[in-house]
Amino acid sequence: MKHIYADPTFQLACDQFKLIADYLGMPKNLRDRLMFPKRSITVAVPVPMDDGSTQVFEGYRVQHHLSMGPTKGGTRFASSVTIGEVAALAMWMSWKCALAGLPYGGAKGGVAVDPRKVSKTELERVSRRYMHEMIPFVGPHTDIMGPDMGTDEQVMAWFMDTYSAYKGYTVPEIVTGKPVSIGGTYGRRESTGRGTVYLIERAAHLMRMKLTGRTAVIQGFGNVGKVAAQGLAYKSGMKIAGISDVSGAYRNDSGIDIHAADRHVRKRGSLAGFSEAESIPPQELLTIPCDVLVPAAVSGVINAGNATKISCRILAEAANGPTTVEADKVLFERWSETFVIPDVLCNAGGVIVSYFEWIQSLQSLFWNETEVMDRLFRILEQSFSAVIKRAKEEKIPHRFAAMAIGLERVMKARKDRGLFP
Ligand code: NAD
């Protein structure tokens, strides 16, 4: 079928959905309603540039389903972003929120801009104008925004300020992932990476595998990848044998100094030129033999081309959609060798703490970091146990189990509400 979402990432999300829908025996009329987003918005974002010209960027927002409450999802700034990719990310958010028991449908937004190629003032104007264009479609009880690749606390602060200026009063609950100084929550910045580390430790415990001294490889050194690397190195005692970002990949089998890598990125803006590890071709990073592999960057990186060469005990999918359906089959055949923590579970820490931030902003009642982390780990524990139990009982892959639980919850909400009129 031809539709506006035609894109490899949307195709991946649909392929995964169809497999689970078949497994659950989902009726045809419900399939299309759940696969295709409820609402998609495309906007032109005209921005005055520093050189006096005006550039028009494409902006998107996709709200996947409205059955369980407002929609919730991050905003991606990347030159390659398409409405299909945004729709896929919105769909994954739906299953993720349902699996974690959060009262949200999934959403996602994006602007086709490379944040590294515009100045800070241009980035502010892009952010504010995009938010301005979105005002008719979002709101604290309709669709709540948050960060994703290419956006950070500063961008969320600009979103919140622009929306508040329009309303005439401060509306912190319109976005999550904002700075603590304006109503953000403690622990949000670290939540996805820390959640990933928590789940890796749980998986290792189940496998009776001690993480201390073992090796981990992490793709992506941004918000999620860096925090995961720090946790695995300094909390779990692992050696980080490989790291990468968009500028290149680095290997050191005796363990990379993650503090040094962090200092380098803070100073230079990327890992380019990092001299404390050997520079390797980026495509070799994921196939370094290791105990824990953490893709924490883009989708589709574990695919038919490299799946047989992946050699890890635990695959922790911190990124959204890092593994294609073809690669999944290969990994499942080697089930006893590779313990997959699927994305909708592995990176759920981000949206769970965003949910806490939304609640705190709505109530103007703030929690301390211990409270946030305790509650986060409790929800992750429930989700992890439910996925493992279901996978074991029905002899299905973890991704199947995680998505089946999420899909069933959305289906039940749809059924209970009925179809209007
Ligand atoms: P970020 O922008 O902070 O960092 C992204 C990192 O990936 C950067 O280091 C970038 O250089 C690197 N990168 C980009 N393209 C790459 C490539 N082709 N190869 C190797 N590295 C590449 O983004 P983030 O917030 O850390 O998000 C990373 C992933 O985690 C995304 O898939 C995102 O959807 C997912 N995720 C993020 C959150 C969150 O809370 N930030 C929550 C859930 C899921």
Coordinates of N, CA and C and ligand atoms in Angstrom, one line a residue, residues 76 96 148-150 188 192 219-224 244-246 296-298 318-320 347, ligand 1:
R76 N 13.0 14.8 17.7 CA 14.3 14.5 17.1 C 14.7 15.6 16.2
K96 N 5.7 0.9 24.3 CA 6.6 1.1 25.5 C 5.8 1.6 26.7
D148 N 14.7 13.9 22.4 CA 15.2 12.7 21.7 C 16.5 13.1 21.1
M149 N 16.9 12.3 20.1 CA 18.2 12.6 19.5 C 18.3 14.0 18.9
G150 N 19.4 14.7 19.3 CA 19.6 16.0 18.7 C 18.9 17.1 19.5
R188 N 16.0 12.9 35.3 CA 15.5 12.7 33.9 C 16.6 12.5 32.9
T192 N 17.3 7.2 31.1 CA 17.3 6.1 30.0 C 18.6 5.3 30.2
Q219 N 27.5 1.8 21.3 CA 27.4 2.7 20.1 C 26.6 3.9 20.4
G220 N 27.1 5.1 20.1 CA 26.4 6.3 20.5 C 27.0 6.8 21.8
F221 N 27.4 8.1 21.9 CA 28.0 8.6 23.1 C 27.3 9.9 23.4
G222 N 25.9 9.9 23.3 CA 25.1 11.1 23.7 C 24.5 10.9 25.0
N223 N 23.3 11.4 25.2 CA 22.7 11.4 26.5 C 22.6 9.9 27.0
V224 N 22.1 9.0 26.2 CA 21.9 7.7 26.6 C 23.2 6.8 26.7
S244 N 31.5 4.7 20.3 CA 31.5 5.4 19.0 C 30.5 6.5 19.1
D245 N 30.6 7.4 18.2 CA 29.6 8.4 17.9 C 29.5 8.6 16.4
V246 N 28.8 9.7 16.0 CA 28.6 9.9 14.5 C 30.0 10.1 13.8
A296 N 23.1 2.5 21.1 CA 22.4 3.7 21.8 C 22.5 4.9 20.8
A297 N 22.2 4.6 19.5 CA 22.2 5.7 18.5 C 21.0 5.6 17.6
V298 N 21.2 5.0 16.4 CA 20.1 5.1 15.4 C 19.5 3.7 15.2
A318 N 19.3 0.2 23.8 CA 19.0 1.5 24.4 C 18.4 2.4 23.3
A319 N 18.8 2.2 22.0 CA 18.3 3.0 20.9 C 16.9 2.5 20.6
N320 N 16.2 3.2 19.8 CA 14.9 2.8 19.3 C 15.1 2.0 18.0
N347 N 14.9 1.0 26.9 CA 15.1 2.4 27.0 C 13.8 3.1 27.6
Ligands
NAD1 P1 21.8 12.2 21.6 O1 21.6 13.1 20.5 O2 22.1 12.7 22.9 O3 23.1 11.2 21.2 C1 23.1 10.4 20.0 C2 24.5 9.8 19.9 O4 24.5 8.9 18.8 C3 25.6 10.9 19.6 O5 26.8 10.5 20.3 C4 25.7 10.8 18.1 O6 27.0 11.2 17.6 C5 25.6 9.3 17.9 N1 25.2 8.9 16.6 C6 24.4 9.4 15.7 N2 24.3 8.7 14.6 C7 25.2 7.7 14.7 C8 25.7 6.7 13.9 N3 25.2 6.5 12.7 N4 26.6 5.8 14.4 C9 27.1 5.9 15.6 N5 26.7 6.9 16.5 C10 25.8 7.8 16.0 O7 20.6 11.1 21.6 P2 20.1 10.2 22.8 O8 19.1 10.9 23.5 O9 21.3 9.7 23.5 O10 19.4 9.0 22.0 C11 20.0 7.9 21.5 C12 19.0 6.8 21.2 O11 18.3 6.5 22.3 C13 18.0 7.2 20.1 O12 17.7 6.0 19.3 C14 16.8 7.6 20.9 O13 15.6 7.5 20.2 C15 16.9 6.6 22.0 N6 16.2 7.0 23.2 C16 16.5 8.2 23.9 C17 15.9 8.5 25.1 C18 16.2 9.7 25.9 O14 15.8 9.9 27.0 N7 17.1 10.6 25.4 C19 14.8 7.7 25.5 C20 14.5 6.6 24.9 C21 15.2 6.2 23.7

